[in-house]
mmCIF file with all atom_site columns, C-alpha atoms in Angstrom:
data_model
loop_
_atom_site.group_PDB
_atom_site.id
_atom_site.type_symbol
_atom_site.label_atom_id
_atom_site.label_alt_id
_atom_site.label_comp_id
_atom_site.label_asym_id
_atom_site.label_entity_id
_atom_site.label_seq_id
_atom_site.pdbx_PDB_ins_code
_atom_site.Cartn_x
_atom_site.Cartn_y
_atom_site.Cartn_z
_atom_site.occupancy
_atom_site.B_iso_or_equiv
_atom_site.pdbx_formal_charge
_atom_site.auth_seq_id
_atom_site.auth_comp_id
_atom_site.auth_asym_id
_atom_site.auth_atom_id
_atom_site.pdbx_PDB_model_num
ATOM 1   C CA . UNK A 1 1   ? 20.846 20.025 18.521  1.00 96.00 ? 507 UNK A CA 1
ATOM 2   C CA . UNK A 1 2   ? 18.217 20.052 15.750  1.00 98.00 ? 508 UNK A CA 1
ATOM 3   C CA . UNK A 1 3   ? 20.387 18.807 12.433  1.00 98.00 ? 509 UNK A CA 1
ATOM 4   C CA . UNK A 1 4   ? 19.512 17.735 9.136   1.00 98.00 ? 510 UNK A CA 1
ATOM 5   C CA . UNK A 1 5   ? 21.510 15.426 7.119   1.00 98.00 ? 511 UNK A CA 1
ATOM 6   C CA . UNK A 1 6   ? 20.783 15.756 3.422   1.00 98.00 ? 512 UNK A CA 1
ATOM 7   C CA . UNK A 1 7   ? 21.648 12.713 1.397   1.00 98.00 ? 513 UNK A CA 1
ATOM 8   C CA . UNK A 1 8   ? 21.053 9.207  2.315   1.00 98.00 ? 514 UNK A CA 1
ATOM 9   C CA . UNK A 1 9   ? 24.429 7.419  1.261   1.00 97.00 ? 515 UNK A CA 1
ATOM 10  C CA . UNK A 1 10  ? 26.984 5.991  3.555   1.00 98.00 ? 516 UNK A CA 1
ATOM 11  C CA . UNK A 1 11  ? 28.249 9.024  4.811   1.00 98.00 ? 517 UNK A CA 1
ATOM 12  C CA . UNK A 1 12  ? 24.788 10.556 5.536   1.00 98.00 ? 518 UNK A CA 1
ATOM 13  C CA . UNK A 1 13  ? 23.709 7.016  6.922   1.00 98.00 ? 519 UNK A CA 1
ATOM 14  C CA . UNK A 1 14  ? 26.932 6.851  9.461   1.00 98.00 ? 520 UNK A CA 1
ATOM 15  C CA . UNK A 1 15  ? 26.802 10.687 10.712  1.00 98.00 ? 521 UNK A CA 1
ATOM 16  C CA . UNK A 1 16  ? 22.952 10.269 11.078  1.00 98.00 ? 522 UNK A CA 1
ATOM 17  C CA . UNK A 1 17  ? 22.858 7.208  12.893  1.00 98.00 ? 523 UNK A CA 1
ATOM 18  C CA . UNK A 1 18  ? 25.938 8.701  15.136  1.00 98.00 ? 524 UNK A CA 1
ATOM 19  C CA . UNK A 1 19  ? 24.396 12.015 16.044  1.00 98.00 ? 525 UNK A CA 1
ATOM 20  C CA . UNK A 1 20  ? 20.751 10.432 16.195  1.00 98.00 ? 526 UNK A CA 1
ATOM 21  C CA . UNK A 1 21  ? 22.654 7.606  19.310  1.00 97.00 ? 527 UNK A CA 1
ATOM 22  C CA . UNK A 1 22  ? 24.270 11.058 21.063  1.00 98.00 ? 528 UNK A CA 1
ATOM 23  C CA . UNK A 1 23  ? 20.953 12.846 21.560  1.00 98.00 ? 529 UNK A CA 1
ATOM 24  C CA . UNK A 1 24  ? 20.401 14.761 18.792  1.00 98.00 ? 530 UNK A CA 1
ATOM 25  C CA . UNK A 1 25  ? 17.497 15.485 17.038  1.00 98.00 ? 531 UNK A CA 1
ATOM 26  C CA . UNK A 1 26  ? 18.045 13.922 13.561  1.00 98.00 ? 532 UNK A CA 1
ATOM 27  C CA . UNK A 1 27  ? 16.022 15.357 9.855   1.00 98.00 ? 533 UNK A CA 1
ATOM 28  C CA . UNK A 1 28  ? 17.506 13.153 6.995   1.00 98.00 ? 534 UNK A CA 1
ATOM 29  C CA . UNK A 1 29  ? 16.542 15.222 3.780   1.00 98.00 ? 535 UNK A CA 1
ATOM 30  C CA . UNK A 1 30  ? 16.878 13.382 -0.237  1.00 98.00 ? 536 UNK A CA 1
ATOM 31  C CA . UNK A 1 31  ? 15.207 13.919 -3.141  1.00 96.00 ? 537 UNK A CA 1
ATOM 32  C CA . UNK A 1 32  ? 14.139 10.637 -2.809  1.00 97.00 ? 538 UNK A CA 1
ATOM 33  C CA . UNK A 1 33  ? 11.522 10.915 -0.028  1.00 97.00 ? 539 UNK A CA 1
ATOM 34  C CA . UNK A 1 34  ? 11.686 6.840  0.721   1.00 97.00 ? 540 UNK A CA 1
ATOM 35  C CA . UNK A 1 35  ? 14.664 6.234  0.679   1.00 97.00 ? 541 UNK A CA 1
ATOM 36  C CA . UNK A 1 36  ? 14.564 9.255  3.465   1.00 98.00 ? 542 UNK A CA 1
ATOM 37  C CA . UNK A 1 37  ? 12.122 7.700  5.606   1.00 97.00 ? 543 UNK A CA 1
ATOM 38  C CA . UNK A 1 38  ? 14.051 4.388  5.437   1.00 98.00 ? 544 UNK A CA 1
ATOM 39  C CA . UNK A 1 39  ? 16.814 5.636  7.037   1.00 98.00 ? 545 UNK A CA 1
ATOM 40  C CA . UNK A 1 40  ? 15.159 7.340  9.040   1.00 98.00 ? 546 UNK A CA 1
ATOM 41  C CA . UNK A 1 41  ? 13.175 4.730  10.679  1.00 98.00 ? 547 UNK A CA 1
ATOM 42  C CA . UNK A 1 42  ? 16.388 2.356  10.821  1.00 97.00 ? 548 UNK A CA 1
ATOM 43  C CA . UNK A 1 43  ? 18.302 4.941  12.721  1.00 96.00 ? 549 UNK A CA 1
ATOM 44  C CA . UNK A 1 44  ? 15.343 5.508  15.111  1.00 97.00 ? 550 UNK A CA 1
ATOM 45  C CA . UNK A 1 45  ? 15.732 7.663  18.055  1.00 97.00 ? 551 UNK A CA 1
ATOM 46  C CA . UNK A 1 46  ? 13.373 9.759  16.609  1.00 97.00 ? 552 UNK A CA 1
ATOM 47  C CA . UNK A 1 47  ? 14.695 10.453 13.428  1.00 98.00 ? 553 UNK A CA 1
ATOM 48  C CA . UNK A 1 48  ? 12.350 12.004 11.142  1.00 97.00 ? 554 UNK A CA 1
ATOM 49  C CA . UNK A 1 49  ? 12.765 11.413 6.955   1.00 97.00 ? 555 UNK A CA 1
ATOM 50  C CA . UNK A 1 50  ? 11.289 13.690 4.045   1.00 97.00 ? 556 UNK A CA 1
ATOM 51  C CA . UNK A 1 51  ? 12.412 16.310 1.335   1.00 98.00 ? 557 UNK A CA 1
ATOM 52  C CA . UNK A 1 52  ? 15.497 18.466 1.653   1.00 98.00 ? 558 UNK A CA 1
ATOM 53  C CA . UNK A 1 53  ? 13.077 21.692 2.567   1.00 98.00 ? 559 UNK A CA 1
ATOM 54  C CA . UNK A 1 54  ? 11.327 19.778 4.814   1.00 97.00 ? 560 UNK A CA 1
ATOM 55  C CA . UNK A 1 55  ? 14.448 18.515 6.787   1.00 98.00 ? 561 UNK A CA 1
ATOM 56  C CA . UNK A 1 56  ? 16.317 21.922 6.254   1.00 97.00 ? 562 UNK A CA 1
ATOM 57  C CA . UNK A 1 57  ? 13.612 24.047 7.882   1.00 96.00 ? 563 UNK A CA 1
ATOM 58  C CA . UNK A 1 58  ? 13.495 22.426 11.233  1.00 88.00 ? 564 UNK A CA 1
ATOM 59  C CA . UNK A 1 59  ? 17.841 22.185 11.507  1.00 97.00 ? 565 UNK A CA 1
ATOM 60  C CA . UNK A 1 60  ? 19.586 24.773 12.935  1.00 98.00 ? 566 UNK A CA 1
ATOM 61  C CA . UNK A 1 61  ? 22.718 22.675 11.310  1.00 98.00 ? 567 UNK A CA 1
ATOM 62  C CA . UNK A 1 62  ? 22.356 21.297 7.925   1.00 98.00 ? 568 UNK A CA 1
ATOM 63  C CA . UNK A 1 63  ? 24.714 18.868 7.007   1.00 98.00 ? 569 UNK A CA 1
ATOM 64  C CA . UNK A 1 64  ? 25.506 18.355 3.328   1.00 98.00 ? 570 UNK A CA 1
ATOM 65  C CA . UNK A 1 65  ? 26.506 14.580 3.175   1.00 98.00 ? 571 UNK A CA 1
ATOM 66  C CA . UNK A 1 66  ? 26.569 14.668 -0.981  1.00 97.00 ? 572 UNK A CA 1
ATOM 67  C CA . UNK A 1 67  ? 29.135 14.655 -3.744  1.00 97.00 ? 573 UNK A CA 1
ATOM 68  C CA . UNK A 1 68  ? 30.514 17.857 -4.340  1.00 98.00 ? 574 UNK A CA 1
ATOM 69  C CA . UNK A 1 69  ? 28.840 17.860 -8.130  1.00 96.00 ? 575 UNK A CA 1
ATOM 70  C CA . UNK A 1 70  ? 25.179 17.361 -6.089  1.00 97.00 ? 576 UNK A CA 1
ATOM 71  C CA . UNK A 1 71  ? 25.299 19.945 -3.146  1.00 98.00 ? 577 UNK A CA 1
ATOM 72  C CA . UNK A 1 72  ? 24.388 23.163 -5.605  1.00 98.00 ? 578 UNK A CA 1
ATOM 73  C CA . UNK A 1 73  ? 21.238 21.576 -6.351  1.00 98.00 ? 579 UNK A CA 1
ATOM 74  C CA . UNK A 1 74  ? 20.967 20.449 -3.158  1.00 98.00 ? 580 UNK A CA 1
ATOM 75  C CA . UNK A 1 75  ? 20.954 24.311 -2.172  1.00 98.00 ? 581 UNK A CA 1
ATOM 76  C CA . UNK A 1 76  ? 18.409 25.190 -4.236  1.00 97.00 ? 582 UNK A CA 1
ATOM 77  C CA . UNK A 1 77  ? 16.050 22.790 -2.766  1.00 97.00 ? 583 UNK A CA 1
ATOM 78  C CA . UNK A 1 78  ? 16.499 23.457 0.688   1.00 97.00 ? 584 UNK A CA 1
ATOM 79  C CA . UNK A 1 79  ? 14.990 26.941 0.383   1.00 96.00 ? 585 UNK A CA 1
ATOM 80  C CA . UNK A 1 80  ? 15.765 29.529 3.141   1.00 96.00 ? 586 UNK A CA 1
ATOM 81  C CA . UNK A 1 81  ? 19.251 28.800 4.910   1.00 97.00 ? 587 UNK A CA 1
ATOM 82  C CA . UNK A 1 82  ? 19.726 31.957 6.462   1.00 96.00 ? 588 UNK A CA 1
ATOM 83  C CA . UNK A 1 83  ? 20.932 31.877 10.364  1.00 93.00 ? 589 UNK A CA 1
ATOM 84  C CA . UNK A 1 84  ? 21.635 27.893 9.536   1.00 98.00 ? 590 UNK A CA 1
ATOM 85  C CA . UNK A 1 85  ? 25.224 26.199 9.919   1.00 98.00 ? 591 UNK A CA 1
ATOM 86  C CA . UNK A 1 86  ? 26.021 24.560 6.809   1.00 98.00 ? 592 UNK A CA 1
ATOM 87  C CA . UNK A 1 87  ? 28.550 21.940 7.035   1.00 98.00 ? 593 UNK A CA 1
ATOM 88  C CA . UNK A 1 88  ? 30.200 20.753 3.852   1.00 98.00 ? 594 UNK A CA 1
ATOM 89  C CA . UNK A 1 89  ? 31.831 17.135 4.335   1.00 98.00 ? 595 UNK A CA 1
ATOM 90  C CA . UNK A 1 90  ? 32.778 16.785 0.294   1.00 98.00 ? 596 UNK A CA 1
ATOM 91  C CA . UNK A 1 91  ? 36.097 16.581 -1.324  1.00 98.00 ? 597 UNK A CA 1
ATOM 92  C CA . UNK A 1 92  ? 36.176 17.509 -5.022  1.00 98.00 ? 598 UNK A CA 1
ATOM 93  C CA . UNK A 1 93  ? 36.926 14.577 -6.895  1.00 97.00 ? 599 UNK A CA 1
ATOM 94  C CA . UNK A 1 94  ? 36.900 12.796 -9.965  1.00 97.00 ? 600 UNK A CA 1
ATOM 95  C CA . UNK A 1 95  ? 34.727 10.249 -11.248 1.00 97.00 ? 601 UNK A CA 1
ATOM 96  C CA . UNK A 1 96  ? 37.684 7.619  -10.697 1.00 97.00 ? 602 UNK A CA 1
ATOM 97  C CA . UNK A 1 97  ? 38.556 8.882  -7.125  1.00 97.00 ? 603 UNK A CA 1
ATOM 98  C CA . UNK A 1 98  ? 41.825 9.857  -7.983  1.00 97.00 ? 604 UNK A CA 1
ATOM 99  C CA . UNK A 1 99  ? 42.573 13.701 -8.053  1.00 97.00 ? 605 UNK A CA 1
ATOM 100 C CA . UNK A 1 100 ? 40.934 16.478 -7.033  1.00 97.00 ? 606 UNK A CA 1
ATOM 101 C CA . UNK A 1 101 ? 38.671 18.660 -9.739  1.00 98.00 ? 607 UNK A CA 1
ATOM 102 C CA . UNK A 1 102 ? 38.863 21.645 -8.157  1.00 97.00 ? 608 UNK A CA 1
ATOM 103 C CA . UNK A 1 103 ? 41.736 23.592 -5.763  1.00 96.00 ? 609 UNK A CA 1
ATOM 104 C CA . UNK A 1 104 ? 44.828 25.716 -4.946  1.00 94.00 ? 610 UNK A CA 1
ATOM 105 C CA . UNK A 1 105 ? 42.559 29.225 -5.436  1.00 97.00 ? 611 UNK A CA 1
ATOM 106 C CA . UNK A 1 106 ? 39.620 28.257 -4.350  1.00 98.00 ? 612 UNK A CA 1
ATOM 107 C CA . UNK A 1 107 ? 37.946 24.743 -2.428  1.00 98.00 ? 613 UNK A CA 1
ATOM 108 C CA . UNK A 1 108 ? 34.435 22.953 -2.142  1.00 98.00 ? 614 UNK A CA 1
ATOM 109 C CA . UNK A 1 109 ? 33.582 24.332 0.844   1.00 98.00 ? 615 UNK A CA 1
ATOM 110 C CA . UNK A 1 110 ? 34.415 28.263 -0.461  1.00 98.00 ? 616 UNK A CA 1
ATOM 111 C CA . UNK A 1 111 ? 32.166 27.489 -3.427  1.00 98.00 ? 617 UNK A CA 1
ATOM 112 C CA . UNK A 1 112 ? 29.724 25.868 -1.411  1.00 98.00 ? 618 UNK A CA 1
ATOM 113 C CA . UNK A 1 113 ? 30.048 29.520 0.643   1.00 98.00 ? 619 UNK A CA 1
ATOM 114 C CA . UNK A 1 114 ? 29.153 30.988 -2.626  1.00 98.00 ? 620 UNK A CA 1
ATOM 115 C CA . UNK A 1 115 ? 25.983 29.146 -3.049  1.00 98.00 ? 621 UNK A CA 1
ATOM 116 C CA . UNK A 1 116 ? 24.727 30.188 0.308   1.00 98.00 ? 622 UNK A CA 1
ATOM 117 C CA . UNK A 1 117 ? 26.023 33.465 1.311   1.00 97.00 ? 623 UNK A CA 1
ATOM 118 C CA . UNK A 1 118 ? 23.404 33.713 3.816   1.00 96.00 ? 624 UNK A CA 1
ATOM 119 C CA . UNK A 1 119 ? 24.944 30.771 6.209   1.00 98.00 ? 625 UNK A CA 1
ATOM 120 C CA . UNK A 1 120 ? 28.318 30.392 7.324   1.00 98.00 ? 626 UNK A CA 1
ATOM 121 C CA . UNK A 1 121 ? 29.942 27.430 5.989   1.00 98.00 ? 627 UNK A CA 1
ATOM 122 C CA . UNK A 1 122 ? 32.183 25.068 8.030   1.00 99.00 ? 628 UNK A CA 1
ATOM 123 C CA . UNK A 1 123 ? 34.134 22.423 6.234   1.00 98.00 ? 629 UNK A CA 1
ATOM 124 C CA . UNK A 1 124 ? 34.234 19.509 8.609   1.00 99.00 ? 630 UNK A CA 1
ATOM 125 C CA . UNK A 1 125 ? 34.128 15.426 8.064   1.00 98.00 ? 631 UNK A CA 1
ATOM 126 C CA . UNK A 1 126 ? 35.710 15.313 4.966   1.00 98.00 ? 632 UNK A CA 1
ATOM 127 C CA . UNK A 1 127 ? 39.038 13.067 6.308   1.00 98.00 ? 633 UNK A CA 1
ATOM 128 C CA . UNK A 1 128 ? 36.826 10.203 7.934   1.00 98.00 ? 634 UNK A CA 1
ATOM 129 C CA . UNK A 1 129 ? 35.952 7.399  5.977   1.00 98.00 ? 635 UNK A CA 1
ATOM 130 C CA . UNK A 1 130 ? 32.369 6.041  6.672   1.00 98.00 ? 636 UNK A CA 1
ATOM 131 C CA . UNK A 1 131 ? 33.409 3.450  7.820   1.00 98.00 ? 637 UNK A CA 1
ATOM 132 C CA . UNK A 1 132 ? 34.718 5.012  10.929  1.00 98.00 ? 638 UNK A CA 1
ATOM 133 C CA . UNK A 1 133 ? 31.936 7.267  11.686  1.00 98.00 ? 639 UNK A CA 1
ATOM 134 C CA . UNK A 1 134 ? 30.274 5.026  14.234  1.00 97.00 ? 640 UNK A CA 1
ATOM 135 C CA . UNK A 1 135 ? 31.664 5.519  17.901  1.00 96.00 ? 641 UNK A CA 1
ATOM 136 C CA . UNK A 1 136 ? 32.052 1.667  18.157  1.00 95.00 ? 642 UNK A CA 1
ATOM 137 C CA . UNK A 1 137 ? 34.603 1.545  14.971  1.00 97.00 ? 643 UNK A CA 1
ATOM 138 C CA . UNK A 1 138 ? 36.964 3.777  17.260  1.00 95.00 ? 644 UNK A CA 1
ATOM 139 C CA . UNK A 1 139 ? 37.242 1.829  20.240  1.00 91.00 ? 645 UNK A CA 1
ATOM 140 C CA . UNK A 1 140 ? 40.327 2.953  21.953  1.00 92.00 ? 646 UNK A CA 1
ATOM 141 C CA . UNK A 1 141 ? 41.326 5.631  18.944  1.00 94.00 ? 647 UNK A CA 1
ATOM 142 C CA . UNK A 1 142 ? 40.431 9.214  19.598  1.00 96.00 ? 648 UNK A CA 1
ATOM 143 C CA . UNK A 1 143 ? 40.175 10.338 15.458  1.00 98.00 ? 649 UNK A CA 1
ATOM 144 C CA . UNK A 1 144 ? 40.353 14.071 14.508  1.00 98.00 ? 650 UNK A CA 1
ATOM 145 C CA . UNK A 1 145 ? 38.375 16.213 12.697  1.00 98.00 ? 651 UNK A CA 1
ATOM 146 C CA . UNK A 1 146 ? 39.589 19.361 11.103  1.00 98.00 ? 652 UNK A CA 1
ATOM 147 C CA . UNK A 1 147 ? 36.988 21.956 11.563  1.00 99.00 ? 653 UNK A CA 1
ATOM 148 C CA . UNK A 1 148 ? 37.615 25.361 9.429   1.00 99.00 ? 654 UNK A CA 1
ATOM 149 C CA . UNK A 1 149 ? 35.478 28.135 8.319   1.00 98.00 ? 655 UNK A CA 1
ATOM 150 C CA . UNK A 1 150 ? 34.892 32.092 8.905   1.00 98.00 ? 656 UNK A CA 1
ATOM 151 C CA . UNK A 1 151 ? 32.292 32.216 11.296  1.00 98.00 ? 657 UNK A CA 1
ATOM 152 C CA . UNK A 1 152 ? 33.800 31.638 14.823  1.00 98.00 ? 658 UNK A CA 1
ATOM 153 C CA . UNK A 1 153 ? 30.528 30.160 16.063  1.00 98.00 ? 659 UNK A CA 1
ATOM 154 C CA . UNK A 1 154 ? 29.479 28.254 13.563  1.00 98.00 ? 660 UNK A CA 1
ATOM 155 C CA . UNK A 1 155 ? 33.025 26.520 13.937  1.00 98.00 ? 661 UNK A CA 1
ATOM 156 C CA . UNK A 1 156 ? 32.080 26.338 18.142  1.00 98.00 ? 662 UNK A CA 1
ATOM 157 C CA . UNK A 1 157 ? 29.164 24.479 16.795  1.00 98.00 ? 663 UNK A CA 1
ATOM 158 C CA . UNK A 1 158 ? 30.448 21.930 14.554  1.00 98.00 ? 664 UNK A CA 1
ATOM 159 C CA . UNK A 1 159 ? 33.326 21.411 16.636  1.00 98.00 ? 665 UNK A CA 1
ATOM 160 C CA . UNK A 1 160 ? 30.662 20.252 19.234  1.00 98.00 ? 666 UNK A CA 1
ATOM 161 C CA . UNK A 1 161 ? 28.952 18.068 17.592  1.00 98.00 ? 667 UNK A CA 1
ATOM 162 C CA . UNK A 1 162 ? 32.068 16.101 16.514  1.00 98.00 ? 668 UNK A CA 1
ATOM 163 C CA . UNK A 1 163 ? 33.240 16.225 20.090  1.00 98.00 ? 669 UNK A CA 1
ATOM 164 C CA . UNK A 1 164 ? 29.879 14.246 20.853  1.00 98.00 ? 670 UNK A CA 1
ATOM 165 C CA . UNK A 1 165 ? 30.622 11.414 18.893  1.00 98.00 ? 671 UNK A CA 1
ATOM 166 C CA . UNK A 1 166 ? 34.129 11.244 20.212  1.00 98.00 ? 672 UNK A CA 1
ATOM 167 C CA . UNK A 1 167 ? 35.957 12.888 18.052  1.00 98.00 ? 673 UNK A CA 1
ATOM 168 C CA . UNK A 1 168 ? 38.525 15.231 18.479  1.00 98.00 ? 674 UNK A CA 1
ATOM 169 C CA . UNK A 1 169 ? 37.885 18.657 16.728  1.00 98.00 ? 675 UNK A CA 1
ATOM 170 C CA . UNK A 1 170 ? 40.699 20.095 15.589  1.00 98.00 ? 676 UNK A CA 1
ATOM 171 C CA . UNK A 1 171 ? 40.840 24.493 14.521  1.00 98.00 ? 677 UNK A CA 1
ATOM 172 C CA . UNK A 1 172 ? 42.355 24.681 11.275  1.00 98.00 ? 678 UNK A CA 1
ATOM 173 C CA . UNK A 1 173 ? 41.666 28.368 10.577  1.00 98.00 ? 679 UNK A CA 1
ATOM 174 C CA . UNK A 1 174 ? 39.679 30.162 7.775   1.00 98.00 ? 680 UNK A CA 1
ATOM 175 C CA . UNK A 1 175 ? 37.269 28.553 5.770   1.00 98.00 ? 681 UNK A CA 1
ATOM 176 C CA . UNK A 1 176 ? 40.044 28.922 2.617   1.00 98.00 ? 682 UNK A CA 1
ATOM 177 C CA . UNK A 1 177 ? 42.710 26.287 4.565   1.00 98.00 ? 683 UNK A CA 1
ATOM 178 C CA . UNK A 1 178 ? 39.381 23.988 2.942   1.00 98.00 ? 684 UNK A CA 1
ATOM 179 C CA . UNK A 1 179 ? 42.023 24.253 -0.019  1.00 98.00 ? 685 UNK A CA 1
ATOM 180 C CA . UNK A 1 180 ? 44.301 22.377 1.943   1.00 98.00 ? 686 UNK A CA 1
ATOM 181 C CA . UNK A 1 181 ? 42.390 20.413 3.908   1.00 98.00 ? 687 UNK A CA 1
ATOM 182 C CA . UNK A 1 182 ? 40.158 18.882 0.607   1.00 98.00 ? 688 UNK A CA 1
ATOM 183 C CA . UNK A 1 183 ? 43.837 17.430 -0.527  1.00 98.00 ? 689 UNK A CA 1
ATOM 184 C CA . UNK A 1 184 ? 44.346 15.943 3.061   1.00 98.00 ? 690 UNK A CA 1
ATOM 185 C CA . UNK A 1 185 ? 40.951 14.097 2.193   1.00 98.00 ? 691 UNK A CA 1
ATOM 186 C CA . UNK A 1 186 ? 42.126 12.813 -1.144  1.00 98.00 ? 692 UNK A CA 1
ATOM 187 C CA . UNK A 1 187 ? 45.285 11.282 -0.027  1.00 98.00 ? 693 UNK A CA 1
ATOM 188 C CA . UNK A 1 188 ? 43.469 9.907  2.794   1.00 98.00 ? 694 UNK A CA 1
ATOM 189 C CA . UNK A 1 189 ? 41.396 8.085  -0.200  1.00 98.00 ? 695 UNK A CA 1
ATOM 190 C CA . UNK A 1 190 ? 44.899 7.185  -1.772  1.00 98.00 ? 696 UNK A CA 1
ATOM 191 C CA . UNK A 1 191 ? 46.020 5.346  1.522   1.00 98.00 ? 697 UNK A CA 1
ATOM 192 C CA . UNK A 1 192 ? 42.463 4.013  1.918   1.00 98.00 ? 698 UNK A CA 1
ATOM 193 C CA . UNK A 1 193 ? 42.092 2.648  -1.888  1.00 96.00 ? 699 UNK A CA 1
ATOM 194 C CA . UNK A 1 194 ? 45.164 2.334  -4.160  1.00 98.00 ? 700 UNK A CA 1
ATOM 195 C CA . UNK A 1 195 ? 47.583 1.987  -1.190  1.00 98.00 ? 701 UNK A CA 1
ATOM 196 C CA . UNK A 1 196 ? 45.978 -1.261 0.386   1.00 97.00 ? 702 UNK A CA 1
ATOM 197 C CA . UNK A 1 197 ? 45.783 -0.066 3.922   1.00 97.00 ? 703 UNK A CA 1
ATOM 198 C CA . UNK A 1 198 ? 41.961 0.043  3.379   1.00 97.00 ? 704 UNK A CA 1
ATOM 199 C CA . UNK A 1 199 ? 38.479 2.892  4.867   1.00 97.00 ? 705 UNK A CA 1
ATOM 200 C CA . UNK A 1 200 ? 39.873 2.109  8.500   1.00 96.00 ? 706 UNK A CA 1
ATOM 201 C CA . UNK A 1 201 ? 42.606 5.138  8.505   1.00 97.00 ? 707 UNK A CA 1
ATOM 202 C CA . UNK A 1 202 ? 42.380 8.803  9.055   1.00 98.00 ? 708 UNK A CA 1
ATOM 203 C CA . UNK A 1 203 ? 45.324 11.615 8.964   1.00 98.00 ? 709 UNK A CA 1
ATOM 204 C CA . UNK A 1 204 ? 46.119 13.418 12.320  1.00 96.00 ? 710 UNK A CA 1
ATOM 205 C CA . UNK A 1 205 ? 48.034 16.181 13.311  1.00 96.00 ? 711 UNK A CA 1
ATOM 206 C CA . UNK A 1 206 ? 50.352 15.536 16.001  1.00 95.00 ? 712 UNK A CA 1
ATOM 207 C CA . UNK A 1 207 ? 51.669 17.481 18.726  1.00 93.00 ? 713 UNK A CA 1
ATOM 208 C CA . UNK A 1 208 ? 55.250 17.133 19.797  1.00 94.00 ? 714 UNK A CA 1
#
């Protein structure tokens, strides 16, 4: 698939180089154009780098791999979104990483929806560290990844392209469960960062 990943951090870096190694056709989108085209070229595969527009317009999924506090201008600079998948990988949190800023009647992801009310929003990502993005970090460990939004297509989508880069894609409903889902993520951080067990541990849902 054609995807853009705007932002160039860790996150960005990790789902970029992942997708880029499974086939897909990478766009990595910053304000910083550089720092875009560095990644770029260091993912390879044919990974292009420019401006958010540019590396919107030639996604059919745009992946928002930014802070919470950056995606609405983020929005705004990626112009016309309409018949795009928007995936939101954020959880809302403070400065010192330890609560949420936002949640219980509403979530990232369903103000993200807000924002863009012309592309269906699928919250997706947000309960893998970066550290675990890359296929070769999971050797032997099938991770999940809880895929929810309204849009039962755009959720097919997402759900796809987390399947190839071995993950496991797990339904979790309506785009609102995001408001349970974001507080999965921040405990996850917890256990990750003030619980010792350090970024090599993800929450699953098991089956009995």
């Amino acid at each position: 698939m054609k995807i853009a990943i705007i932002g160039t951090g860790n996150m960005g870096a990790g789902l970029a180089s992942a997708l880029a190694a499974a086939g897909h056709e990478i766009s990595v989108g910053a304000r910083d154009l550089t720092q875009a085209a560095a990644l770029a070229e260091k993912i390879g595969h044919g990974a292009v780098g420019g401006g958010i527009a540019a590396a919107a317009k030639l996604a059919d999924v745009v992946i928002l791999a930014l802070p919470f506090g950056a995606v609405a201008e983020a929005i705004k600079l990626a112009g016309d979104l309409a018949g795009k998948v928007l995936v939101d990988i954020s959880n809302p949190i403070s400065p010192d990483y330890k609560e949420l800023t936002i949640g219980h009647t509403t979530s990232a992801a369903e103000e993200i929806q807000k924002l863009a009310p012309q592309a269906p929003v699928v919250k997706a990502f947000n309960t893998i560290f970066a550290q675990l993005l890359a296929p070769e970090s999971r050797t032997g460990k099938t991770l999940q990844v809880f895929v929810a939004g309204d849009d039962a297509t755009a959720k097919a989508t997402v759900s796809g392209l987390a399947q190839s880069i071995g993950f496991e894609a797990v339904e979790a409903g309506p785009l609102s469960n995001s408001r349970f889902i974001e507080p999965i993520g921040e405990m996850n951080i917890h256990f990750g960062y003030f619980l010792g067990k350090g970024p090599s541990v993800a929450p699953a849902w098991v089956q009995i």
